[in-house]
């Protein structure tokens, strides 16, 4: 039982940690591409900004879904037999 709980804690940490790294890298690349595109064509800045914020929300939502799954495994673990 302790082995299962330890592995679940490790898995939850990996889910949250790797998800945070992926979301940060994704938002950073997206922000740099937005700045590059708006510098090349300033007249499209408003349309690009709308799309950038929509994508930032989707990237962040994917990370938060991972956090929710990790918390489910941490607090309501289906692998532990009572």
mmCIF file of N, CA, C and O in Angstrom:
data_model
loop_
_atom_site.group_PDB
_atom_site.id
_atom_site.type_symbol
_atom_site.label_atom_id
_atom_site.label_comp_id
_atom_site.label_asym_id
_atom_site.label_seq_id
_atom_site.Cartn_x
_atom_site.Cartn_y
_atom_site.Cartn_z
ATOM 1 N N UNK A 1 0.831 -1.200 0.000
ATOM 2 C CA UNK A 1 0.000 0.000 0.000
ATOM 3 C C UNK A 1 0.865 1.249 0.000
ATOM 4 O O UNK A 1 0.563 2.192 -0.715
ATOM 5 N N UNK A 2 1.941 1.262 0.786
ATOM 6 C CA UNK A 2 2.805 2.439 0.820
ATOM 7 C C UNK A 2 3.498 2.642 -0.515
ATOM 8 O O UNK A 2 3.772 3.766 -0.929
ATOM 9 N N UNK A 3 3.795 1.512 -1.193
ATOM 10 C CA UNK A 3 4.435 1.592 -2.500
ATOM 11 C C UNK A 3 3.511 2.264 -3.509
ATOM 12 O O UNK A 3 3.950 3.104 -4.299
ATOM 13 N N UNK A 4 2.234 1.912 -3.479
ATOM 14 C CA UNK A 4 1.267 2.508 -4.403
ATOM 15 C C UNK A 4 1.113 3.990 -4.124
ATOM 16 O O UNK A 4 1.103 4.812 -5.047
ATOM 17 N N UNK A 5 1.018 4.367 -2.859
ATOM 18 C CA UNK A 5 0.868 5.781 -2.518
ATOM 19 C C UNK A 5 2.099 6.591 -2.908
ATOM 20 O O UNK A 5 1.984 7.728 -3.379
ATOM 21 N N UNK A 6 3.273 6.020 -2.756
ATOM 22 C CA UNK A 6 4.495 6.710 -3.156
ATOM 23 C C UNK A 6 4.573 6.907 -4.654
ATOM 24 O O UNK A 6 4.966 7.973 -5.141
ATOM 25 N N UNK A 7 4.192 5.876 -5.412
ATOM 26 C CA UNK A 7 4.214 5.997 -6.871
ATOM 27 C C UNK A 7 3.160 6.974 -7.374
ATOM 28 O O UNK A 7 3.381 7.697 -8.350
ATOM 29 N N UNK A 8 2.007 7.013 -6.703
ATOM 30 C CA UNK A 8 0.968 7.966 -7.089
ATOM 31 C C UNK A 8 1.424 9.396 -6.809
ATOM 32 O O UNK A 8 1.203 10.301 -7.610
ATOM 33 N N UNK A 9 2.112 9.614 -5.690
ATOM 34 C CA UNK A 9 2.640 10.948 -5.393
ATOM 35 C C UNK A 9 3.684 11.356 -6.422
ATOM 36 O O UNK A 9 3.709 12.513 -6.880
ATOM 37 N N UNK A 10 4.531 10.424 -6.822
ATOM 38 C CA UNK A 10 5.518 10.702 -7.854
ATOM 39 C C UNK A 10 4.851 11.021 -9.188
ATOM 40 O O UNK A 10 5.243 11.970 -9.886
ATOM 41 N N UNK A 11 3.837 10.248 -9.547
ATOM 42 C CA UNK A 11 3.130 10.484 -10.804
ATOM 43 C C UNK A 11 2.410 11.827 -10.796
ATOM 44 O O UNK A 11 2.422 12.554 -11.797
ATOM 45 N N UNK A 12 1.797 12.187 -9.668
ATOM 46 C CA UNK A 12 1.099 13.476 -9.587
ATOM 47 C C UNK A 12 2.088 14.629 -9.715
ATOM 48 O O UNK A 12 1.811 15.620 -10.398
ATOM 49 N N UNK A 13 3.242 14.491 -9.097
ATOM 50 C CA UNK A 13 4.270 15.528 -9.235
ATOM 51 C C UNK A 13 4.766 15.658 -10.660
ATOM 52 O O UNK A 13 4.994 16.766 -11.152
ATOM 53 N N UNK A 14 4.935 14.531 -11.326
ATOM 54 C CA UNK A 14 5.368 14.576 -12.731
ATOM 55 C C UNK A 14 4.300 15.183 -13.636
ATOM 56 O O UNK A 14 4.618 15.955 -14.549
ATOM 57 N N UNK A 15 3.044 14.831 -13.407
ATOM 58 C CA UNK A 15 1.959 15.399 -14.220
ATOM 59 C C UNK A 15 1.929 16.913 -14.071
ATOM 60 O O UNK A 15 1.856 17.654 -15.053
ATOM 61 N N UNK A 16 1.989 17.391 -12.839
ATOM 62 C CA UNK A 16 1.911 18.835 -12.609
ATOM 63 C C UNK A 16 3.173 19.532 -13.109
ATOM 64 O O UNK A 16 3.110 20.573 -13.776
ATOM 65 N N UNK A 17 4.339 18.971 -12.815
ATOM 66 C CA UNK A 17 5.595 19.606 -13.202
ATOM 67 C C UNK A 17 5.791 19.670 -14.707
ATOM 68 O O UNK A 17 6.113 20.723 -15.263
ATOM 69 N N UNK A 18 5.601 18.544 -15.388
ATOM 70 C CA UNK A 18 5.779 18.541 -16.834
ATOM 71 C C UNK A 18 4.694 19.342 -17.540
ATOM 72 O O UNK A 18 4.951 19.981 -18.566
ATOM 73 N N UNK A 19 3.481 19.315 -16.987
ATOM 74 C CA UNK A 19 2.417 20.146 -17.564
ATOM 75 C C UNK A 19 2.715 21.627 -17.437
ATOM 76 O O UNK A 19 2.462 22.405 -18.353
ATOM 77 N N UNK A 20 3.274 22.033 -16.292
ATOM 78 C CA UNK A 20 3.626 23.448 -16.100
ATOM 79 C C UNK A 20 4.746 23.861 -17.041
ATOM 80 O O UNK A 20 4.705 24.950 -17.637
ATOM 81 N N UNK A 21 5.747 22.990 -17.206
ATOM 82 C CA UNK A 21 6.844 23.310 -18.124
ATOM 83 C C UNK A 21 6.321 23.431 -19.549
ATOM 84 O O UNK A 21 6.661 24.372 -20.277
ATOM 85 N N UNK A 22 5.470 22.498 -19.952
ATOM 86 C CA UNK A 22 4.912 22.545 -21.306
ATOM 87 C C UNK A 22 4.058 23.773 -21.544
ATOM 88 O O UNK A 22 4.136 24.399 -22.608
ATOM 89 N N UNK A 23 3.237 24.132 -20.563
ATOM 90 C CA UNK A 23 2.389 25.315 -20.717
ATOM 91 C C UNK A 23 3.228 26.586 -20.778
ATOM 92 O O UNK A 23 2.956 27.482 -21.589
ATOM 93 N N UNK A 24 4.267 26.672 -19.962
ATOM 94 C CA UNK A 24 5.126 27.865 -19.981
ATOM 95 C C UNK A 24 5.867 27.990 -21.299
ATOM 96 O O UNK A 24 5.959 29.090 -21.870
ATOM 97 N N UNK A 25 6.385 26.884 -21.804
ATOM 98 C CA UNK A 25 7.085 26.928 -23.086
ATOM 99 C C UNK A 25 6.116 27.284 -24.206
ATOM 100 O O UNK A 25 6.423 28.108 -25.081
ATOM 101 N N UNK A 26 4.924 26.699 -24.189
ATOM 102 C CA UNK A 26 3.932 26.990 -25.226
ATOM 103 C C UNK A 26 3.490 28.436 -25.228
ATOM 104 O O UNK A 26 3.396 29.073 -26.289
ATOM 105 N N UNK A 27 3.217 28.992 -24.065
ATOM 106 C CA UNK A 27 2.789 30.389 -23.988
ATOM 107 C C UNK A 27 3.942 31.320 -24.355
ATOM 108 O O UNK A 27 3.742 32.344 -25.007
ATOM 109 N N UNK A 28 5.164 30.960 -23.978
ATOM 110 C CA UNK A 28 6.319 31.780 -24.350
ATOM 111 C C UNK A 28 6.543 31.820 -25.846
ATOM 112 O O UNK A 28 6.783 32.890 -26.430
ATOM 113 N N UNK A 29 6.471 30.670 -26.498
ATOM 114 C CA UNK A 29 6.637 30.627 -27.952
ATOM 115 C C UNK A 29 5.502 31.372 -28.641
ATOM 116 O O UNK A 29 5.726 32.126 -29.601
ATOM 117 N N UNK A 30 4.277 31.187 -28.145
ATOM 118 C CA UNK A 30 3.143 31.871 -28.745
ATOM 119 C C UNK A 30 3.270 33.384 -28.591
ATOM 120 O O UNK A 30 2.984 34.140 -29.530
ATOM 121 N N UNK A 31 3.707 33.850 -27.432
ATOM 122 C CA UNK A 31 3.883 35.285 -27.228
ATOM 123 C C UNK A 31 4.960 35.870 -28.114
ATOM 124 O O UNK A 31 4.805 36.965 -28.662
ATOM 125 N N UNK A 32 6.048 35.131 -28.302
ATOM 126 C CA UNK A 32 7.114 35.636 -29.172
ATOM 127 C C UNK A 32 6.663 35.689 -30.621
ATOM 128 O O UNK A 32 6.993 36.635 -31.351
ATOM 129 N N UNK A 33 5.897 34.699 -31.058
ATOM 130 C CA UNK A 33 5.392 34.708 -32.432
ATOM 131 C C UNK A 33 4.364 35.821 -32.631
ATOM 132 O O UNK A 33 4.276 36.408 -33.704
ATOM 133 N N UNK A 34 3.576 36.109 -31.579
ATOM 134 C CA UNK A 34 2.628 37.213 -31.678
ATOM 135 C C UNK A 34 3.366 38.542 -31.837
ATOM 136 O O UNK A 34 2.997 39.370 -32.679
ATOM 137 N N UNK A 35 4.400 38.753 -31.046
ATOM 138 C CA UNK A 35 5.166 39.996 -31.166
ATOM 139 C C UNK A 35 5.843 40.110 -32.525
ATOM 140 O O UNK A 35 5.886 41.186 -33.126
ATOM 141 N N UNK A 36 6.346 38.995 -33.019
ATOM 142 C CA UNK A 36 6.982 38.996 -34.334
ATOM 143 C C UNK A 36 5.967 39.304 -35.433
ATOM 144 O O UNK A 36 6.238 40.104 -36.328
ATOM 145 N N UNK A 37 4.792 38.688 -35.346
ATOM 146 C CA UNK A 37 3.772 38.918 -36.373
ATOM 147 C C UNK A 37 3.211 40.334 -36.302
ATOM 148 O O UNK A 37 2.950 40.964 -37.343
ATOM 149 N N UNK A 38 3.035 40.864 -35.103
ATOM 150 C CA UNK A 38 2.498 42.221 -34.989
ATOM 151 C C UNK A 38 3.540 43.270 -35.386
ATOM 152 O O UNK A 38 3.180 44.363 -35.811
ATOM 153 N N UNK A 39 4.821 42.939 -35.273
ATOM 154 C CA UNK A 39 5.848 43.867 -35.744
ATOM 155 C C UNK A 39 5.918 43.875 -37.273
ATOM 156 O O UNK A 39 6.182 44.904 -37.880
ATOM 157 N N UNK A 40 5.644 42.724 -37.880
ATOM 158 C CA UNK A 40 5.672 42.651 -39.342
ATOM 159 C C UNK A 40 4.447 43.309 -39.965
ATOM 160 O O UNK A 40 4.549 43.969 -40.994
ATOM 161 N N UNK A 41 3.271 43.084 -39.374
ATOM 162 C CA UNK A 41 2.031 43.653 -39.904
ATOM 163 C C UNK A 41 1.226 44.264 -38.757
ATOM 164 O O UNK A 41 0.368 43.620 -38.171
ATOM 165 N N UNK A 42 1.499 45.528 -38.442
ATOM 166 C CA UNK A 42 0.813 46.160 -37.302
ATOM 167 C C UNK A 42 -0.695 46.310 -37.492
ATOM 168 O O UNK A 42 -1.431 46.417 -36.504
ATOM 169 N N UNK A 43 -1.165 46.293 -38.719
ATOM 170 C CA UNK A 43 -2.611 46.473 -38.945
ATOM 171 C C UNK A 43 -3.407 45.241 -38.512
ATOM 172 O O UNK A 43 -4.614 45.327 -38.309
ATOM 173 N N UNK A 44 -2.765 44.101 -38.350
ATOM 174 C CA UNK A 44 -3.453 42.890 -37.914
ATOM 175 C C UNK A 44 -3.330 42.644 -36.418
ATOM 176 O O UNK A 44 -3.684 41.573 -35.933
ATOM 177 N N UNK A 45 -2.845 43.624 -35.677
ATOM 178 C CA UNK A 45 -2.561 43.423 -34.262
ATOM 179 C C UNK A 45 -3.805 43.038 -33.458
ATOM 180 O O UNK A 45 -3.748 42.148 -32.609
ATOM 181 N N UNK A 46 -4.951 43.660 -33.717
ATOM 182 C CA UNK A 46 -6.156 43.360 -32.934
ATOM 183 C C UNK A 46 -6.657 41.944 -33.178
ATOM 184 O O UNK A 46 -7.037 41.236 -32.245
ATOM 185 N N UNK A 47 -6.663 41.512 -34.430
ATOM 186 C CA UNK A 47 -7.115 40.152 -34.739
ATOM 187 C C UNK A 47 -6.151 39.117 -34.165
ATOM 188 O O UNK A 47 -6.575 38.083 -33.631
ATOM 189 N N UNK A 48 -4.865 39.403 -34.267
ATOM 190 C CA UNK A 48 -3.877 38.476 -33.723
ATOM 191 C C UNK A 48 -3.934 38.414 -32.201
ATOM 192 O O UNK A 48 -3.743 37.350 -31.610
ATOM 193 N N UNK A 49 -4.225 39.550 -31.573
ATOM 194 C CA UNK A 49 -4.294 39.580 -30.116
ATOM 195 C C UNK A 49 -5.462 38.733 -29.616
ATOM 196 O O UNK A 49 -5.333 38.007 -28.631
ATOM 197 N N UNK A 50 -6.593 38.802 -30.315
ATOM 198 C CA UNK A 50 -7.745 37.992 -29.930
ATOM 199 C C UNK A 50 -7.412 36.505 -30.018
ATOM 200 O O UNK A 50 -7.711 35.735 -29.108
ATOM 201 N N UNK A 51 -6.778 36.128 -31.113
ATOM 202 C CA UNK A 51 -6.416 34.718 -31.282
ATOM 203 C C UNK A 51 -5.355 34.290 -30.272
ATOM 204 O O UNK A 51 -5.365 33.148 -29.802
ATOM 205 N N UNK A 52 -4.448 35.192 -29.943
ATOM 206 C CA UNK A 52 -3.410 34.855 -28.975
ATOM 207 C C UNK A 52 -4.013 34.584 -27.600
ATOM 208 O O UNK A 52 -3.645 33.614 -26.927
ATOM 209 N N UNK A 53 -4.946 35.425 -27.167
ATOM 210 C CA UNK A 53 -5.550 35.216 -25.855
ATOM 211 C C UNK A 53 -6.418 33.959 -25.834
ATOM 212 O O UNK A 53 -6.498 33.265 -24.814
ATOM 213 N N UNK A 54 -7.066 33.639 -26.942
ATOM 214 C CA UNK A 54 -7.845 32.405 -27.020
ATOM 215 C C UNK A 54 -6.923 31.196 -26.886
ATOM 216 O O UNK A 54 -7.203 30.262 -26.126
ATOM 217 N N UNK A 55 -5.814 31.203 -27.596
ATOM 218 C CA UNK A 55 -4.869 30.094 -27.502
ATOM 219 C C UNK A 55 -4.206 30.019 -26.124
ATOM 220 O O UNK A 55 -3.935 28.920 -25.633
ATOM 221 N N UNK A 56 -3.949 31.156 -25.508
ATOM 222 C CA UNK A 56 -3.370 31.137 -24.160
ATOM 223 C C UNK A 56 -4.339 30.477 -23.175
ATOM 224 O O UNK A 56 -3.917 29.714 -22.300
ATOM 225 N N UNK A 57 -5.605 30.752 -23.325
ATOM 226 C CA UNK A 57 -6.600 30.103 -22.472
ATOM 227 C C UNK A 57 -6.676 28.606 -22.700
ATOM 228 O O UNK A 57 -6.808 27.824 -21.759
ATOM 229 N N UNK A 58 -6.568 28.172 -23.956
ATOM 230 C CA UNK A 58 -6.607 26.743 -24.253
ATOM 231 C C UNK A 58 -5.367 26.027 -23.724
ATOM 232 O O UNK A 58 -5.462 24.910 -23.209
ATOM 233 N N UNK A 59 -4.209 26.659 -23.860
ATOM 234 C CA UNK A 59 -2.984 26.052 -23.330
ATOM 235 C C UNK A 59 -3.066 25.941 -21.814
ATOM 236 O O UNK A 59 -2.723 24.913 -21.226
ATOM 237 N N UNK A 60 -3.546 26.990 -21.169
ATOM 238 C CA UNK A 60 -3.669 26.975 -19.716
ATOM 239 C C UNK A 60 -4.735 25.982 -19.264
ATOM 240 O O UNK A 60 -4.587 25.342 -18.218
ATOM 241 N N UNK A 61 -5.801 25.839 -20.044
ATOM 242 C CA UNK A 61 -6.850 24.878 -19.688
ATOM 243 C C UNK A 61 -6.325 23.453 -19.742
ATOM 244 O O UNK A 61 -6.672 22.626 -18.889
ATOM 245 N N UNK A 62 -5.477 23.145 -20.708
ATOM 246 C CA UNK A 62 -4.908 21.801 -20.793
ATOM 247 C C UNK A 62 -4.047 21.514 -19.561
ATOM 248 O O UNK A 62 -4.080 20.405 -19.012
ATOM 249 N N UNK A 63 -3.286 22.503 -19.116
ATOM 250 C CA UNK A 63 -2.487 22.330 -17.895
ATOM 251 C C UNK A 63 -3.388 22.136 -16.673
ATOM 252 O O UNK A 63 -3.118 21.272 -15.828
ATOM 253 N N UNK A 64 -4.449 22.906 -16.572
ATOM 254 C CA UNK A 64 -5.329 22.788 -15.403
ATOM 255 C C UNK A 64 -6.097 21.474 -15.394
ATOM 256 O O UNK A 64 -6.422 20.953 -14.319
ATOM 257 N N UNK A 65 -6.392 20.916 -16.561
ATOM 258 C CA UNK A 65 -7.008 19.592 -16.609
ATOM 259 C C UNK A 65 -6.029 18.558 -16.050
ATOM 260 O O UNK A 65 -6.416 17.656 -15.300
ATOM 261 N N UNK A 66 -4.753 18.686 -16.397
ATOM 262 C CA UNK A 66 -3.735 17.799 -15.835
ATOM 263 C C UNK A 66 -3.622 17.938 -14.331
ATOM 264 O O UNK A 66 -3.452 16.945 -13.612
ATOM 265 N N UNK A 67 -3.714 19.156 -13.838
ATOM 266 C CA UNK A 67 -3.684 19.375 -12.384
ATOM 267 C C UNK A 67 -4.895 18.720 -11.724
ATOM 268 O O UNK A 67 -4.777 18.091 -10.667
ATOM 269 N N UNK A 68 -6.049 18.820 -12.354
ATOM 270 C CA UNK A 68 -7.251 18.191 -11.807
ATOM 271 C C UNK A 68 -7.134 16.682 -11.753
ATOM 272 O O UNK A 68 -7.526 16.042 -10.767
ATOM 273 N N UNK A 69 -6.559 16.094 -12.800
ATOM 274 C CA UNK A 69 -6.366 14.645 -12.808
ATOM 275 C C UNK A 69 -5.360 14.233 -11.739
ATOM 276 O O UNK A 69 -5.551 13.231 -11.038
ATOM 277 N N UNK A 70 -4.299 15.004 -11.595
ATOM 278 C CA UNK A 70 -3.303 14.689 -10.564
ATOM 279 C C UNK A 70 -3.912 14.793 -9.161
ATOM 280 O O UNK A 70 -3.625 13.963 -8.295
ATOM 281 N N UNK A 71 -4.745 15.786 -8.929
ATOM 282 C CA UNK A 71 -5.384 15.928 -7.619
ATOM 283 C C UNK A 71 -6.385 14.795 -7.377
ATOM 284 O O UNK A 71 -6.539 14.335 -6.243
ATOM 285 N N UNK A 72 -7.052 14.340 -8.451
ATOM 286 C CA UNK A 72 -7.959 13.209 -8.284
ATOM 287 C C UNK A 72 -7.182 11.974 -7.836
ATOM 288 O O UNK A 72 -7.605 11.254 -6.933
ATOM 289 N N UNK A 73 -6.022 11.733 -8.467
ATOM 290 C CA UNK A 73 -5.217 10.584 -8.057
ATOM 291 C C UNK A 73 -4.649 10.772 -6.655
ATOM 292 O O UNK A 73 -4.453 9.796 -5.931
ATOM 293 N N UNK A 74 -4.375 12.001 -6.270
ATOM 294 C CA UNK A 74 -3.783 12.231 -4.957
ATOM 295 C C UNK A 74 -4.810 12.084 -3.830
ATOM 296 O O UNK A 74 -4.494 11.551 -2.757
ATOM 297 N N UNK A 75 -6.048 12.510 -4.046
ATOM 298 C CA UNK A 75 -7.019 12.534 -2.964
ATOM 299 C C UNK A 75 -8.125 11.485 -3.072
ATOM 300 O O UNK A 75 -8.720 11.129 -2.069
ATOM 301 N N UNK A 76 -8.413 11.007 -4.269
ATOM 302 C CA UNK A 76 -9.441 9.980 -4.446
ATOM 303 C C UNK A 76 -8.863 8.887 -5.328
ATOM 304 O O UNK A 76 -9.299 8.657 -6.432
ATOM 305 N N UNK A 77 -7.837 8.234 -4.833
ATOM 306 C CA UNK A 77 -7.056 7.294 -5.620
ATOM 307 C C UNK A 77 -7.850 6.022 -5.922
ATOM 308 O O UNK A 77 -8.229 5.293 -4.996
ATOM 309 N N UNK A 78 -8.095 5.723 -7.205
ATOM 310 C CA UNK A 78 -8.839 4.493 -7.519
ATOM 311 C C UNK A 78 -7.980 3.232 -7.444
ATOM 312 O O UNK A 78 -8.493 2.116 -7.512
ATOM 313 N N UNK A 79 -6.651 3.382 -7.297
ATOM 314 C CA UNK A 79 -5.763 2.236 -7.291
ATOM 315 C C UNK A 79 -5.575 1.632 -5.901
ATOM 316 O O UNK A 79 -5.054 0.534 -5.776
ATOM 317 N N UNK A 80 -5.964 2.355 -4.864
ATOM 318 C CA UNK A 80 -5.785 1.858 -3.497
ATOM 319 C C UNK A 80 -7.019 1.042 -3.120
ATOM 320 O O UNK A 80 -8.148 1.517 -3.179
ATOM 321 N N UNK A 81 -6.789 -0.175 -2.725
ATOM 322 C CA UNK A 81 -7.888 -1.037 -2.295
ATOM 323 C C UNK A 81 -8.102 -0.853 -0.797
ATOM 324 O O UNK A 81 -7.179 -0.903 -0.005
ATOM 325 N N UNK A 82 -9.333 -0.667 -0.401
ATOM 326 C CA UNK A 82 -9.627 -0.431 1.022
ATOM 327 C C UNK A 82 -9.831 -1.718 1.750
ATOM 328 O O UNK A 82 -10.302 -2.664 1.486
#
